[in-house]
Amino acid sequence: MVVVVLSKAGVYGLRAATYLAMQPSDEYVPISNIADDLRISFHFLTKVLQSLTQVNMLKSFRGPKGGVTFARPVAEISVYDVVVAIDTDSMFRECILALPGCSDQSPCPLHADWQQIRKRVRTLFKETSLADMAAQVKTKKLRLSDIGPSMLKS
Amino acid sequence: MVVVVLSKAGVYGLRAATYLAMQPSDEYVPISNIADDLRISFHFLTKVLQSLTQVNMLKSFRGPKGGVTFARPVAEISVYDVVVAIDTDSMFRECILALPGCSDQSPCPLHADWQQIRKRVRTLFKETSLADMAAQVKTKKLRLSDIGPSMLKS
DNA sequence: TTAATTTGAGACCAATTACTCTTAAATAGC
DNA sequence: GCTATTTAAGAGTAATTGGTCTCAAATTAA
């Protein structure tokens, strides 16, 4: 696939990051808890979250009482940060017709329009923090997993 | 991958449809010509275009002097039509967090914002006809293949 | 020190998507 | 009719992505 907004890893990463943003910021949360609550494969989620620890968005701790937690305040981490760490920023750069070198100078027929849309997605992702995401889920009792309105303890 | 705007097949289909829209509407164009000019694999393109003939967007003709041509005026065929025929309309329906059943009643934290963006993409695709695409390429000498400003004969 | 718990790393397998190839069917022209 | 040309259909292969599993390393607590 060529013009991809989010891979499955990206989706899981975003869901998990939002979940984690709902937890007290000072405690490590085991990945198995996140995986269980969100009905995501533990092993796969582990791999996904490793790409977030590798860019120092998360810090991790091994052993009993270990887990992962954010390395900085969730109000300062955007959806964009999470998505780019997992899926790269290609969606925010690439031509919709996948023409190499498509640009203002040498555009494809949809260049200008697609650029606008890309920019909107980018802005949405950049302006939405994980704190925003968490607050949405908490206050409006929104969904984060595939099992109906959130069953997560606040 | 989960949130996909266009697959590679979709990209090739759109490029080829635009190319074909630039040709005289009354003659069959061999798929090999399109593939050669756009530097797309002939066999793969053949399969992609078959999904357009199957929905009667293209008509095809076998044998010498055969090829494909549009079944109706290119001004009446939208980018949306092409994309949906090849990649389905899932991009225009699905939740960005891939939550089944995400809806106004039971939304995810990005539901409203993502819905807006989806709608914009949909509108862009619906309001852009293949005639528009072809005209852009012709009048502005835009790119359609990966070999710099279009070398296609007008 | 030993056992239990947790992430890290990477090998491995499965599923999907991208792409290739072969054969058949239709048609044109000789 | 025969040959060349073209699409149709689908089997088959390669590459990428998604997902599983095993083992090592770190840490806690008994």
XYZ file of C-alpha atoms (C1' of nucleotides) in Angstrom:
368
model
C 0.000 0.000 0.000
C 1.125 3.377 -0.831
C -0.869 6.197 0.670
C -1.338 5.110 4.256
C -2.556 7.272 7.109
C -2.034 4.663 9.828
C -0.754 1.105 9.855
C -2.147 -1.411 12.287
C 0.899 -0.842 14.467
C 0.108 2.872 14.387
C -3.484 2.285 15.380
C -2.502 0.040 18.274
C 0.170 2.465 19.346
C -2.269 5.351 19.410
C -4.871 3.389 21.323
C -2.295 2.242 23.845
C -0.781 5.711 24.211
C -4.208 7.148 24.895
C -4.898 4.441 27.447
C -1.587 5.059 29.142
C -2.257 8.794 29.192
C -5.309 8.030 31.306
C -3.232 6.413 34.031
C -1.437 8.226 36.852
C 1.690 9.680 35.314
C 4.019 8.538 38.059
C 3.590 4.802 37.838
C 4.829 2.165 35.469
C 2.056 0.257 33.776
C 2.786 -3.288 32.609
C 2.241 -3.725 28.878
C 0.216 -6.827 29.649
C -2.364 -4.665 31.420
C -2.712 -2.402 28.416
C -2.895 -5.359 26.051
C -5.528 -7.087 28.166
C -7.721 -4.028 28.587
C -7.530 -2.989 24.939
C -7.718 -6.534 23.581
C -4.463 -6.174 21.696
C -1.916 -8.967 21.344
C 0.612 -8.553 24.137
C 3.646 -9.486 22.061
C 2.707 -7.282 19.161
C 1.953 -4.343 21.420
C 5.304 -4.832 23.135
C 7.033 -4.403 19.808
C 4.968 -1.373 18.914
C 5.637 0.339 22.226
C 9.353 -0.362 21.905
C 9.447 2.106 19.036
C 8.051 4.692 21.450
C 10.639 3.953 24.122
C 13.372 4.056 21.503
C 12.552 7.684 20.750
C 12.340 8.407 24.483
C 8.645 9.106 24.456
C 8.149 6.263 26.901
C 10.484 5.044 29.572
C 10.363 1.412 30.548
C 11.323 -0.555 33.601
C 11.899 -4.299 33.799
C 10.949 -6.695 36.520
C 8.122 -6.838 39.033
C 6.437 -3.440 39.409
C 7.915 -2.638 36.022
C 6.163 -1.486 32.878
C 6.079 1.646 30.767
C 5.210 5.248 31.442
C 5.586 8.516 29.588
C 8.918 10.257 29.796
C 7.283 13.696 29.737
C 3.857 15.194 30.381
C 1.139 13.843 28.119
C 0.000 17.384 27.429
C 3.280 17.834 25.588
C 3.007 14.724 23.445
C 0.896 14.903 20.316
C -0.861 12.275 18.293
C 1.529 13.291 15.531
C 4.527 12.358 17.672
C 3.119 8.890 18.293
C 2.154 8.283 14.691
C 5.462 9.447 13.268
C 7.465 7.382 15.749
C 5.643 4.253 14.628
C 4.720 4.852 10.978
C 7.194 7.544 9.875
C 6.013 10.834 8.412
C 5.624 9.613 4.839
C 1.892 10.316 4.865
C 2.658 13.965 5.514
C 5.142 14.222 2.697
C 4.091 11.958 -0.109
C 2.215 12.560 -3.333
C -1.182 10.939 -3.681
C -0.161 9.507 -7.047
C 3.111 8.319 -5.498
C 5.146 10.171 -8.094
C 8.701 10.599 -6.906
C 9.659 14.238 -6.856
C 6.104 15.551 -7.060
C 6.353 19.110 -5.771
C 5.152 22.645 -6.339
C 7.682 22.883 -9.158
C 6.756 19.604 -10.756
C 3.288 18.719 -9.505
C 0.862 15.895 -10.245
C -2.726 16.860 -11.128
C -3.876 16.501 -7.519
C -0.802 18.010 -5.910
C -2.256 21.246 -4.549
C -5.471 19.704 -3.286
C -3.787 16.764 -1.673
C -1.237 18.988 -0.031
C -4.054 20.856 1.666
C -5.596 17.677 2.978
C -2.265 16.356 4.178
C -1.784 19.607 6.006
C -5.142 19.286 7.703
C -4.366 15.800 8.920
C -1.017 16.996 10.109
C -2.549 19.907 11.959
C -5.170 17.717 13.569
C -2.541 15.250 14.731
C -0.151 17.948 15.880
C -2.767 19.910 17.773
C -4.233 16.917 19.545
C -2.223 15.923 22.585
C -2.446 12.632 24.359
C -3.878 14.577 27.293
C -6.667 15.717 24.972
C -7.254 12.168 23.835
C -7.366 10.878 27.394
C -9.678 13.676 28.512
C -12.060 12.916 25.647
C -12.230 9.286 26.603
C -12.696 10.070 30.280
C -15.216 12.875 30.193
C -17.281 11.627 27.305
C -16.939 7.959 28.095
C -15.673 7.310 24.585
C -14.478 4.082 23.114
C -10.894 2.930 23.028
C -11.265 -0.777 22.517
C -13.555 -2.859 20.392
C -15.820 -3.740 23.287
C -18.235 -0.867 23.379
C -18.121 2.266 25.550
C -14.953 2.217 27.540
C -14.818 -0.215 30.415
C -11.578 1.284 31.633
C -11.439 2.316 35.234
C -10.758 6.023 35.511
C -2.288 -1.580 6.939
C -5.443 -0.208 8.189
C -6.200 3.373 7.230
C -5.297 3.485 3.573
C -6.179 6.244 1.136
C -4.851 4.483 -1.958
C -3.222 1.131 -2.580
C -0.611 0.741 -5.266
C -3.277 -0.713 -7.518
C -5.369 2.386 -6.853
C -2.479 4.676 -7.686
C -1.747 2.857 -10.936
C -5.435 2.789 -11.816
C -5.748 6.517 -11.304
C -2.637 7.276 -13.317
C -3.782 5.024 -16.123
C -7.316 6.402 -16.093
C -5.971 9.918 -16.355
C -3.702 8.903 -19.212
C -6.574 7.220 -20.995
C -8.753 10.283 -20.482
C -6.180 12.228 -22.490
C -6.646 10.022 -25.538
C -9.364 10.402 -28.195
C -12.505 8.946 -26.649
C -13.485 6.906 -29.670
C -10.522 4.624 -29.944
C -9.385 1.565 -28.081
C -5.982 1.978 -26.476
C -3.892 -1.154 -25.878
C -3.013 -1.602 -22.216
C 0.577 -2.205 -23.283
C 0.752 1.374 -24.587
C -0.437 2.758 -21.272
C 1.922 0.518 -19.327
C 4.868 1.485 -21.501
C 4.217 5.210 -21.343
C 3.566 5.271 -17.617
C 6.289 2.754 -16.748
C 3.840 0.426 -15.043
C 4.052 -3.362 -15.235
C 1.811 -4.466 -18.092
C 0.455 -7.557 -16.363
C -0.282 -5.766 -13.147
C -1.964 -2.892 -14.931
C -4.053 -5.347 -16.902
C -5.419 -6.753 -13.676
C -6.047 -3.322 -12.225
C -7.911 -2.139 -15.301
C -9.984 -5.305 -15.306
C -11.640 -4.088 -12.140
C -12.645 -0.974 -14.050
C -14.082 -2.933 -16.966
C -15.934 -5.177 -14.534
C -17.890 -2.206 -13.241
C -18.458 -1.016 -16.804
C -16.361 2.088 -16.443
C -14.133 0.826 -19.239
C -15.058 -1.289 -22.205
C -12.467 -3.582 -23.667
C -11.905 -5.175 -27.015
C -9.672 -8.158 -27.770
C -7.438 -8.752 -30.699
C -5.538 -6.502 -33.086
C -6.754 -2.892 -32.852
C -8.146 -3.867 -29.475
C -7.567 -2.269 -26.096
C -9.624 -0.353 -23.576
C -11.619 2.855 -23.701
C -14.081 4.569 -21.405
C -17.683 3.446 -21.585
C -18.948 6.971 -20.917
C -17.662 10.540 -21.133
C -14.657 11.198 -18.918
C -16.331 14.356 -17.661
C -18.855 12.065 -15.992
C -16.323 9.827 -14.285
C -14.794 10.997 -11.034
C -11.561 10.140 -9.309
C -13.808 8.737 -6.592
C -15.384 6.283 -9.041
C -11.979 4.975 -10.049
C -10.655 4.708 -6.511
C -13.722 2.964 -5.142
C -13.805 0.484 -8.011
C -10.234 -0.543 -7.242
C -9.804 -0.019 -3.494
C -13.392 -0.071 -2.175
C -14.808 2.825 -0.179
C -13.458 1.748 3.195
C -11.316 4.858 3.508
C -14.485 6.939 3.345
C -16.237 4.944 6.033
C -13.725 3.736 8.551
C -12.647 5.018 11.940
C -9.074 6.268 12.253
C -8.567 4.069 15.303
C -10.129 1.159 13.422
C -12.709 0.630 16.135
C -15.576 -1.435 14.807
C -18.852 0.395 15.226
C -17.264 3.788 15.817
C -20.038 6.267 15.044
C -21.666 9.494 16.168
C -23.449 7.466 18.843
C -20.359 5.621 20.009
C -17.354 7.631 18.867
C -13.615 7.313 19.345
C -11.711 10.399 20.544
C -10.879 11.476 16.992
C -14.206 10.575 15.442
C -15.574 14.030 14.650
C -12.293 15.432 13.358
C -11.485 12.427 11.257
C -14.982 12.389 9.806
C -14.419 15.914 8.558
C -11.164 15.011 6.893
C -12.636 11.903 5.322
C -15.407 14.072 3.943
C -12.899 16.478 2.420
C -11.065 13.699 0.679
C -14.334 12.304 -0.519
C -15.436 15.689 -1.844
C -12.125 16.265 -3.592
C -12.290 12.868 -5.254
C -15.964 13.194 -6.151
C -15.621 16.678 -7.579
C -12.565 15.919 -9.665
C -13.448 14.236 -12.948
C -11.059 12.378 -15.163
C -11.608 15.156 -17.686
C -10.320 17.590 -15.071
C -7.330 15.401 -14.409
C -6.538 15.093 -18.101
C -6.954 18.817 -18.655
C -4.571 19.590 -15.806
C -1.936 17.335 -17.247
C -2.382 18.725 -20.749
C -2.606 22.433 -20.105
C -0.088 22.637 -17.314
C 2.234 19.959 -18.618
C 2.007 18.126 -15.329
C 3.547 14.836 -14.422
C 1.846 11.485 -14.729
C 4.762 9.104 -14.699
C 7.972 8.993 -12.773
C 10.022 10.392 -15.602
C 9.688 14.093 -15.113
C 7.284 16.509 -16.823
C 4.949 14.512 -18.972
C 6.396 13.135 -22.157
C 2.966 12.067 -23.328
C 1.916 13.217 -26.739
C -1.152 15.419 -26.484
C 20.397 -16.996 45.994
C 16.328 -18.306 43.955
C 11.941 -17.628 41.873
C 8.762 -14.622 39.785
C 7.832 -10.727 36.856
C 8.617 -7.730 33.511
C 10.799 -5.482 29.035
C 14.204 -6.243 24.982
C 15.662 -8.386 20.924
C 15.156 -11.035 17.360
C 13.895 -15.321 15.007
C 10.064 -17.141 13.103
C 5.436 -17.874 10.927
C 1.030 -16.145 8.800
C -1.623 -13.053 6.062
C -1.995 -9.593 2.802
C -0.529 -7.068 -1.039
C 2.212 -6.513 -5.037
C 3.656 -8.475 -9.005
C 4.668 -12.222 -12.774
C 3.594 -15.754 -15.783
C 0.918 -19.005 -18.444
C -2.899 -20.315 -20.916
C -7.308 -19.376 -23.009
C -10.506 -16.690 -25.743
C -11.645 -13.159 -29.042
C -10.722 -10.656 -33.138
C -8.325 -8.818 -37.414
C -5.981 -9.432 -41.483
C -3.836 -12.210 -44.676
C -8.017 -21.417 -41.821
C -3.764 -19.478 -39.834
C -1.166 -16.229 -37.469
C -0.577 -12.215 -34.869
C -2.469 -9.308 -31.429
C -4.934 -8.234 -27.748
C -7.755 -8.811 -23.174
C -9.423 -12.413 -19.462
C -8.646 -15.420 -15.885
C -6.269 -17.282 -12.581
C -2.246 -19.771 -10.778
C 1.888 -18.847 -8.838
C 5.798 -16.042 -6.636
C 7.909 -12.181 -4.006
C 7.763 -8.589 -0.704
C 5.795 -6.366 3.041
C 3.185 -6.215 7.135
C 1.059 -8.332 10.952
C 1.525 -11.375 14.631
C 3.729 -15.256 17.620
C 7.215 -17.251 20.246
C 11.544 -17.979 22.693
C 15.146 -16.634 25.274
C 17.975 -13.135 27.518
C 18.424 -9.306 30.773
C 16.870 -6.561 34.530
C 14.633 -6.100 38.687
C 11.922 -7.304 42.998
C 10.960 -9.870 46.861
C 11.212 -13.752 49.538
